[in-house]
mmCIF file of C-alpha atoms in Angstrom:
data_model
loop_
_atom_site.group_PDB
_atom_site.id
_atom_site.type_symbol
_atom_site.label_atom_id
_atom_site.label_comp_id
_atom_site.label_asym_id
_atom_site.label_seq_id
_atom_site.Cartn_x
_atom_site.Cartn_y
_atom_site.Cartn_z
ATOM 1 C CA UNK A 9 -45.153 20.093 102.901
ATOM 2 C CA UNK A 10 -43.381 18.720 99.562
ATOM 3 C CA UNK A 11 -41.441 20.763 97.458
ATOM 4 C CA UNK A 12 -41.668 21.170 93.914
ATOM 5 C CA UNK A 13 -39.786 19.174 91.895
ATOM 6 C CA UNK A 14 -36.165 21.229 90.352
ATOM 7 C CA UNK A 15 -37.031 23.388 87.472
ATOM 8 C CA UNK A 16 -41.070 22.311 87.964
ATOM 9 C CA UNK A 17 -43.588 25.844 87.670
ATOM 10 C CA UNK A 18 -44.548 26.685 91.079
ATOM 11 C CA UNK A 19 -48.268 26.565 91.694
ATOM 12 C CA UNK A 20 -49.608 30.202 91.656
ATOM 13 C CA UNK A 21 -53.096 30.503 93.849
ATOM 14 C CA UNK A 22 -56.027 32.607 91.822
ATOM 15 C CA UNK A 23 -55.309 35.933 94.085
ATOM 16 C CA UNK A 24 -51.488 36.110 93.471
ATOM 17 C CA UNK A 25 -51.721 35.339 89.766
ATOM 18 C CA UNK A 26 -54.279 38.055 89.558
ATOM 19 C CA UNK A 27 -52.482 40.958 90.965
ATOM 20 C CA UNK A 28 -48.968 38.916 89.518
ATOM 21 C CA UNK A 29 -51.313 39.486 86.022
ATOM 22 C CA UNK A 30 -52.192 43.238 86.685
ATOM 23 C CA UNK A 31 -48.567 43.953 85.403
ATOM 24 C CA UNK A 32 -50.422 43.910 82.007
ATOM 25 C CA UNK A 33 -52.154 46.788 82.296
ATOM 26 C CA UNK A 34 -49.032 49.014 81.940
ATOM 27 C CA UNK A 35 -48.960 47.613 78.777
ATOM 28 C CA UNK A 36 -51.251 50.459 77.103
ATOM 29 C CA UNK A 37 -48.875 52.772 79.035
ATOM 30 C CA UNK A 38 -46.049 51.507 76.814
ATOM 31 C CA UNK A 39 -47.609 51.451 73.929
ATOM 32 C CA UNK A 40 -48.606 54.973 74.349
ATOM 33 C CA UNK A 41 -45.064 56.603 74.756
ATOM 34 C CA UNK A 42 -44.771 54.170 71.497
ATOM 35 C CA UNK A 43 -47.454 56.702 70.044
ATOM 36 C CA UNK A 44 -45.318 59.595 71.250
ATOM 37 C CA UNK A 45 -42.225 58.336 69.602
ATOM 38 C CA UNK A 46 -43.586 58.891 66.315
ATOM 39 C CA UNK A 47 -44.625 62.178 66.956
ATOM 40 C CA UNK A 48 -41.235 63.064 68.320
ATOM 41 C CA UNK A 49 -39.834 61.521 64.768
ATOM 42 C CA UNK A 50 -42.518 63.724 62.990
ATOM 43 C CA UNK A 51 -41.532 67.006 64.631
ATOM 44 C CA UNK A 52 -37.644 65.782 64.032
ATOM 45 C CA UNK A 53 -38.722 65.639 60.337
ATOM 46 C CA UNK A 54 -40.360 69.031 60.221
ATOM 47 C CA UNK A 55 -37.854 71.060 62.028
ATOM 48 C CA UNK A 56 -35.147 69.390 59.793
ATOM 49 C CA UNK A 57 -37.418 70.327 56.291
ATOM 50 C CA UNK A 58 -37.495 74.078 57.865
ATOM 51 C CA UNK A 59 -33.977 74.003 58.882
ATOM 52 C CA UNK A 60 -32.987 72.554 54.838
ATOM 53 C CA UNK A 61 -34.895 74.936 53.085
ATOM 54 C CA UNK A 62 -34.504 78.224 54.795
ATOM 55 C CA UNK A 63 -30.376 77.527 55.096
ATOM 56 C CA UNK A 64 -29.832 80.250 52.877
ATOM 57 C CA UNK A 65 -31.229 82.893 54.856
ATOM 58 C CA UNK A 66 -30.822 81.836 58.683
ATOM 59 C CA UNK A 67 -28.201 83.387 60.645
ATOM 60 C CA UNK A 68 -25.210 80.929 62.189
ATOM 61 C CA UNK A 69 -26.402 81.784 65.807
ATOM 62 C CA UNK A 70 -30.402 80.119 64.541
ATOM 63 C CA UNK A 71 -29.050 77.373 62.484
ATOM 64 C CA UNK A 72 -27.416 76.549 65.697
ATOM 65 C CA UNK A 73 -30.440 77.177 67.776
ATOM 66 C CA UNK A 74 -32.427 74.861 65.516
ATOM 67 C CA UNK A 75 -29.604 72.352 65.380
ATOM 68 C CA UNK A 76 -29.560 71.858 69.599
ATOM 69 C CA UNK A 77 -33.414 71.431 68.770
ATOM 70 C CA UNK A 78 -33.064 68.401 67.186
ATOM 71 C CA UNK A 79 -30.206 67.549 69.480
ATOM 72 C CA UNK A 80 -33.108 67.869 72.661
ATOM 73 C CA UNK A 81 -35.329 66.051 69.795
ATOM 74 C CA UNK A 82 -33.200 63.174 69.606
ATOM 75 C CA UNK A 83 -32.498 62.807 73.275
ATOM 76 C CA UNK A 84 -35.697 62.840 74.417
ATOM 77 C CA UNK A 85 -36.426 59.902 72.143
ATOM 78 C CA UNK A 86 -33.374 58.164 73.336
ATOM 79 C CA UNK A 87 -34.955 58.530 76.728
ATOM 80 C CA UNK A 88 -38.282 56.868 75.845
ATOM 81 C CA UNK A 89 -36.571 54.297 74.094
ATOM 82 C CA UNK A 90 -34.788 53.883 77.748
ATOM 83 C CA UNK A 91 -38.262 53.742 79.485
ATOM 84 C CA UNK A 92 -39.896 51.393 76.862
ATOM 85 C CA UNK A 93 -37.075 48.983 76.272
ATOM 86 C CA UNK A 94 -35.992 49.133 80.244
ATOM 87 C CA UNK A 95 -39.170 49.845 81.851
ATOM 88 C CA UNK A 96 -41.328 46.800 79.536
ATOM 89 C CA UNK A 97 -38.427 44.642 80.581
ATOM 90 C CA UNK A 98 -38.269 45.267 84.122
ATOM 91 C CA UNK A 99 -41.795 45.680 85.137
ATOM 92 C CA UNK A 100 -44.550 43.851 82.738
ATOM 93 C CA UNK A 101 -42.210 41.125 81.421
ATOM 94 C CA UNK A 102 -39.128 39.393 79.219
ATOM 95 C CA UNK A 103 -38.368 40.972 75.934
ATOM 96 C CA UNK A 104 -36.194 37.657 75.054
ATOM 97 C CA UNK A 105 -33.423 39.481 73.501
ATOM 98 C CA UNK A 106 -30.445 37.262 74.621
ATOM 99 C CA UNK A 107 -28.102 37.163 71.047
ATOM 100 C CA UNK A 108 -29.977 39.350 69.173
ATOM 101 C CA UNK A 109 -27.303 41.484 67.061
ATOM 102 C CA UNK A 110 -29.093 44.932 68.293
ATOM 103 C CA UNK A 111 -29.592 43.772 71.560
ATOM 104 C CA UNK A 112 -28.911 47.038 73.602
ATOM 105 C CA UNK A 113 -26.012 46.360 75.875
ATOM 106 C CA UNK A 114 -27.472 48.091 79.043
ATOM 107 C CA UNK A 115 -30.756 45.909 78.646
ATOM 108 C CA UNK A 116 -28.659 42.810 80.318
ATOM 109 C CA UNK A 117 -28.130 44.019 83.375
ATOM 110 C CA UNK A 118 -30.975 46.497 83.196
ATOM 111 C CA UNK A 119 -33.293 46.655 86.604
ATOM 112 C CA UNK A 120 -35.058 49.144 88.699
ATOM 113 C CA UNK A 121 -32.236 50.769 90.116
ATOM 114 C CA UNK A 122 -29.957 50.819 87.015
ATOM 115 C CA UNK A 123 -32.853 52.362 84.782
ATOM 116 C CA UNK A 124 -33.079 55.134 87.743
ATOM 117 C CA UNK A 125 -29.640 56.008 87.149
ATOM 118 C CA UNK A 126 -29.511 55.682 83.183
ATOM 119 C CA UNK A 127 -33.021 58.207 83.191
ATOM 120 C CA UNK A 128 -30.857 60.684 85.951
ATOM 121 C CA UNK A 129 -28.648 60.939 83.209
ATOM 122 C CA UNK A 130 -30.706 61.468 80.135
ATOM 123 C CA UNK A 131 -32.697 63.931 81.998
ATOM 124 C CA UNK A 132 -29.461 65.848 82.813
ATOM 125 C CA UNK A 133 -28.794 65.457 79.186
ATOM 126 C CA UNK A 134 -31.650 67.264 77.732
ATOM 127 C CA UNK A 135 -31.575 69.862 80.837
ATOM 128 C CA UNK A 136 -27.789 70.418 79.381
ATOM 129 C CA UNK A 137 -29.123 70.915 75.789
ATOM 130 C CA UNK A 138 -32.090 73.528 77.005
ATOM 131 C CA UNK A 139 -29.197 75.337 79.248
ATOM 132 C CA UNK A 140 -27.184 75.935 76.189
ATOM 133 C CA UNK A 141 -29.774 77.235 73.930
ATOM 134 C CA UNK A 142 -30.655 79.721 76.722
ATOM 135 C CA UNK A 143 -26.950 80.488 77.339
ATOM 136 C CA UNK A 144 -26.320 81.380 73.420
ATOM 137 C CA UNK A 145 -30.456 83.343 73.273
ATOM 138 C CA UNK A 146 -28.833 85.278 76.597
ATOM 139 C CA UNK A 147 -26.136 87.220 74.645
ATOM 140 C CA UNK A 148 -29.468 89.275 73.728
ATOM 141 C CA UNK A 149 -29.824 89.973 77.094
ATOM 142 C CA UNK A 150 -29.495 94.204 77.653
ATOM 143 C CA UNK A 151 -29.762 94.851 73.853
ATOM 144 C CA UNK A 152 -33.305 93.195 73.245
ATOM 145 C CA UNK A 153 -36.608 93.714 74.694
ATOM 146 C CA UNK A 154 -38.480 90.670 75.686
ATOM 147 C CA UNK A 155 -41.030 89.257 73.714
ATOM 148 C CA UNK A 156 -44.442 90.062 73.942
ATOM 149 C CA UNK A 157 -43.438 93.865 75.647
ATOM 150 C CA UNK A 158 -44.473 96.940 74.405
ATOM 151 C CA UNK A 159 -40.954 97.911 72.965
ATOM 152 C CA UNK A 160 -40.351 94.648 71.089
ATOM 153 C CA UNK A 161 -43.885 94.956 69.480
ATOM 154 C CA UNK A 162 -42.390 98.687 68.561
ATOM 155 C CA UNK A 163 -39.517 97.545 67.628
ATOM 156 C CA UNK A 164 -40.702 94.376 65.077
ATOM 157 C CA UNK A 165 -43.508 97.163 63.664
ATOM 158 C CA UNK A 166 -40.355 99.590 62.725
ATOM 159 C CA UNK A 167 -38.271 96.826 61.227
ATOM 160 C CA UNK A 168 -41.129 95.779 59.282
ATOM 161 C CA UNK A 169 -41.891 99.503 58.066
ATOM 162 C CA UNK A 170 -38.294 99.175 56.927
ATOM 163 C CA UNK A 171 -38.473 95.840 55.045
ATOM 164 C CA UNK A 172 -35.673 95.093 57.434
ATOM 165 C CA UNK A 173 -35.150 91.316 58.607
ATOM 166 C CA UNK A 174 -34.288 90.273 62.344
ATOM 167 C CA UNK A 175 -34.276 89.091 65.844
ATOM 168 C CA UNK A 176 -36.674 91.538 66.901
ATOM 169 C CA UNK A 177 -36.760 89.982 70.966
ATOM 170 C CA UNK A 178 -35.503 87.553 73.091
ATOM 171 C CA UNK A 179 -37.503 85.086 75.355
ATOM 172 C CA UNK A 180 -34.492 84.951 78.018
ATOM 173 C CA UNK A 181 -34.492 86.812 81.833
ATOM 174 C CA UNK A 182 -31.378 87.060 83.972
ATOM 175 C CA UNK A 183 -33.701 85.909 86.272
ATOM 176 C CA UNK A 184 -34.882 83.241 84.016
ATOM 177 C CA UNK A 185 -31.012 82.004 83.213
ATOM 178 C CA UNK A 186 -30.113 81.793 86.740
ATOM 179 C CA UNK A 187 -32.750 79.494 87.604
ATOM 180 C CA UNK A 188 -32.567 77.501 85.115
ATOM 181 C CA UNK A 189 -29.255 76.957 86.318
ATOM 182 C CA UNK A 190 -30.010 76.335 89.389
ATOM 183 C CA UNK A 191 -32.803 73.631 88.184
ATOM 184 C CA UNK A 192 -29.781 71.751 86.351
ATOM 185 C CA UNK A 193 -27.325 71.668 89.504
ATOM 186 C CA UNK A 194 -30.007 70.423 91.412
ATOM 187 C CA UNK A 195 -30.419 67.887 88.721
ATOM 188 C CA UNK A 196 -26.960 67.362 88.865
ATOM 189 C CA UNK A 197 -26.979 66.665 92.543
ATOM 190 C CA UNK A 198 -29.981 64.289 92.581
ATOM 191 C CA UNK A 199 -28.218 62.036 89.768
ATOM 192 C CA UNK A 200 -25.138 61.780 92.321
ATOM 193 C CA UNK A 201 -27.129 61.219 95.494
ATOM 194 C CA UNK A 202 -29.524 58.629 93.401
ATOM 195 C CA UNK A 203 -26.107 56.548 91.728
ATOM 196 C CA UNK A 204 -24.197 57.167 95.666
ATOM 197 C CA UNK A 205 -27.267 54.938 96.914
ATOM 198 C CA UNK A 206 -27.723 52.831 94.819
ATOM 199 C CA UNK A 207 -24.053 51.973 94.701
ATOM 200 C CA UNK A 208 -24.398 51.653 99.191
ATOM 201 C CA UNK A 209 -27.573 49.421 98.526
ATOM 202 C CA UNK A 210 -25.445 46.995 96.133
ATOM 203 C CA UNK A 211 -22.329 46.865 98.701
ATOM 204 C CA UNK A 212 -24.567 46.548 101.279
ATOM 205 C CA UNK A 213 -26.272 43.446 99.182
ATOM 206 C CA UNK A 214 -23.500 42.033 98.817
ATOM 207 C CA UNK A 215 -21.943 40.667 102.220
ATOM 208 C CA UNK A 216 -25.596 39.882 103.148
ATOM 209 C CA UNK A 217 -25.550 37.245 100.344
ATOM 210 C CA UNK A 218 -22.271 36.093 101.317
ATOM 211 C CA UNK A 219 -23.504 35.775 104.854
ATOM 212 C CA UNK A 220 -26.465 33.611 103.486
ATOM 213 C CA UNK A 221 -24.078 31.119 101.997
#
């Protein structure tokens, strides 16, 4: 059987470059978190217009609430820009990006198991973000009634008899904050166990391709 010559295109038969080709169809996949970019960037625009023009009569504790919004904004976009970028690059095929000035400097060593790792870590990111809104809505806890309750519908009826402006309720649980924290430990725990593999799959890689030389 000859071999093809050095740096020659291997023939590809019709059934292997069809299901090679079917990488293509994750194309409209891409695109579409492309779609959902731009809303993200839209709803980053609008909660910053509310946040500018009502300034004057938010309270610290909600300028901060809206400000970790845009934070969990803002990270969740980083994170499709992760699964775009990485995913387009790893899966479907080359972006071409090799001395481009913005060329992202995880995206040249980027591959399955690194962009497992990288999304472990985003995800922990924006569970961190959604644990610390709840943590600073959970100093309510005791003195509010939950929204949606009887007594907080009571209570936002009186306050509004009195032309009196507040936080009327509070859409946190003790229950609520301690599994949440749980969720984010386990989160936690499955970033660790997913880099611990991944780093016993490359040692383990690497004496086999010793061994092969």
């Amino acid at each position: 059987m000859t071999k093809p010559a050095p740096g020659a295109t291997p023939k590809i038969g019709p059934l292997s470059n069809l299901i090679f080709a079917s990488r293509w169809l994750q194309l409209p996949l891409y695109l579409g978190l492309i779609v959902a970019q731009c809303v993200y960037v839209f709803l980053f625009l609008k909660e910053l217009t509310h946040l500018v023009v009502a300034a004057n009569t938010l309270s610290e504790q909600l300028i901060m609430m809206v400000v970790l919004g845009l934070i969990d904004v803002v990270m969740i976009s980083n994170l499709l820009v992760m699964v775009i970028v990485g995913g387009y690059e790893t899966f479907v095929s080359r972006l071409n990006l090799q001395g481009h000035p913005d060329q992202p400097e995880w995206l040249s060593h980027v591959n399955a198991s690194v962009l497992k790792v990288k999304l472990a870590m985003a995800i922990i990111g924006i569970s961190s973000i959604h644990l610390l809104k709840t943590f600073i809505e959970a100093g309510s806890l005791g003195g509010l009634p939950l929204c949606g309750t009887p007594p907080a519908i009571e209570l936002a009826r009186q306050l509004s008899e009195l032309s009196s402006a507040g936080k009327t309720c509070t859409t946190v649980t003790a229950v609520g904050v301690m599994w949440q924290t749980i969720i984010h430990t386990i989160f936690i725990l499955s970033a660790i166990g997913i880099a611990w593999t991944d780093r016993l799959m490359s040692h383990a890689a690497k004496p086999a391709g010793k061994a092969a030389h």
